[in-house]
XYZ file of C-alpha atoms in Angstrom:
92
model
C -9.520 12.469 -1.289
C -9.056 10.888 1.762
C -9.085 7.395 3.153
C -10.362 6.021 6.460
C -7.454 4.326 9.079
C -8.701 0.916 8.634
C -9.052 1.573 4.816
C -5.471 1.644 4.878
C -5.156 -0.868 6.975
C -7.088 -3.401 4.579
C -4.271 -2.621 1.546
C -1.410 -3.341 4.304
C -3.172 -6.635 4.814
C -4.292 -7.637 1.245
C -0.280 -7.078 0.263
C 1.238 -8.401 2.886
C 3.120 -5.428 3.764
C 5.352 -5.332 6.777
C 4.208 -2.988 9.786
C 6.052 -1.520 12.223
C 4.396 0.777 14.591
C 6.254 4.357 16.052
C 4.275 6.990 16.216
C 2.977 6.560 13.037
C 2.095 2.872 11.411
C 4.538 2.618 8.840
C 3.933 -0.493 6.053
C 6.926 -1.690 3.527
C 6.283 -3.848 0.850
C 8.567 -6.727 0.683
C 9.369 -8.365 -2.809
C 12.115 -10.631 -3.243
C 12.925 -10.357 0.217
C 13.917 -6.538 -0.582
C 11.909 -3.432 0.407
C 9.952 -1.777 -2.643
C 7.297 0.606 -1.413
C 6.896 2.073 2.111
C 4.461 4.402 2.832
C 2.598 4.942 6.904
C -0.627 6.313 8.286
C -1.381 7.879 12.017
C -2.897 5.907 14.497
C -6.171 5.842 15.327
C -9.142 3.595 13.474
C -11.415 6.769 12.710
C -8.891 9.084 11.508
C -8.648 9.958 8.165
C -5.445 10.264 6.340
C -4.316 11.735 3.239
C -5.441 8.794 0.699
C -3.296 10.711 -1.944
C -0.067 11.263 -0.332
C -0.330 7.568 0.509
C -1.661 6.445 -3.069
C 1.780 7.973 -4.248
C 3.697 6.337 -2.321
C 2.059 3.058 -3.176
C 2.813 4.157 -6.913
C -0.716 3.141 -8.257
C -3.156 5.615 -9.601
C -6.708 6.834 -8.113
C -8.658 3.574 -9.697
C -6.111 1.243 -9.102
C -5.849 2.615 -5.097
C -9.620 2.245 -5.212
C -9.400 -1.458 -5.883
C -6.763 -2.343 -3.288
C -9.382 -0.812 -0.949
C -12.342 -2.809 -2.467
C -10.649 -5.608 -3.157
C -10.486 -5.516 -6.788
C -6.970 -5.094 -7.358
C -5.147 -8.532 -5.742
C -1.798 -8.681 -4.115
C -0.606 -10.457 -7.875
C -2.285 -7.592 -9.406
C 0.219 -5.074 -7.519
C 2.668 -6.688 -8.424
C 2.323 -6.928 -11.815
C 1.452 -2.873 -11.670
C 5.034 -2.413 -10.179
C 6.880 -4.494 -12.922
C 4.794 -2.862 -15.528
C 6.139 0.797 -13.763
C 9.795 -0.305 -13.840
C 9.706 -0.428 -9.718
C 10.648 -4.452 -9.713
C 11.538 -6.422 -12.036
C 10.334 -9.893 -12.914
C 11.763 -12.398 -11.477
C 12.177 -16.426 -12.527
């Protein structure tokens, strides 16, 4: 499976994530004020980019990926999939 650019580019935005851009746009998800997930995507708004290599790295699964892209998975949601994963822990 594979995901557009700007597909991508719609989850960085939805979570907030931290971009920095090399040659490659890399996005970190902050939580906490601490890094959790990074994962990055070539440039260029038509390209497509290996959705799975990238859902990996976002540690969500192929329906839960699919809802960061349509909106149906929220930025609380995500968060909520990483404490249930072990990858944060709950805070307060």
């Amino acid at each position: 499976m594979d995901a557009k650019a700007r597909e991508i580019d719609i989850i960085f935005r939805k979570l907030h994530m931290d971009t920095r851009n090399t040659n490659e746009v890399h996005g970190i998800f902050m939580y906490d004020g601490v890094p959790v997930v990074r994962t990055r995507r070539s440039f260029g708004n038509a390209k497509y980019v290996p959705a799975d290599k990238i859902r990996c790295q976002l540690k969500v699964n192929e329906q839960q990926f699919a809802g960061l892209i349509s909106c149906s998975v929220t930025e609380e949601d995500y968060i909520n999939i990483l404490i249930d994963k072990g990858i944060i822990s709950k805070t307060k």
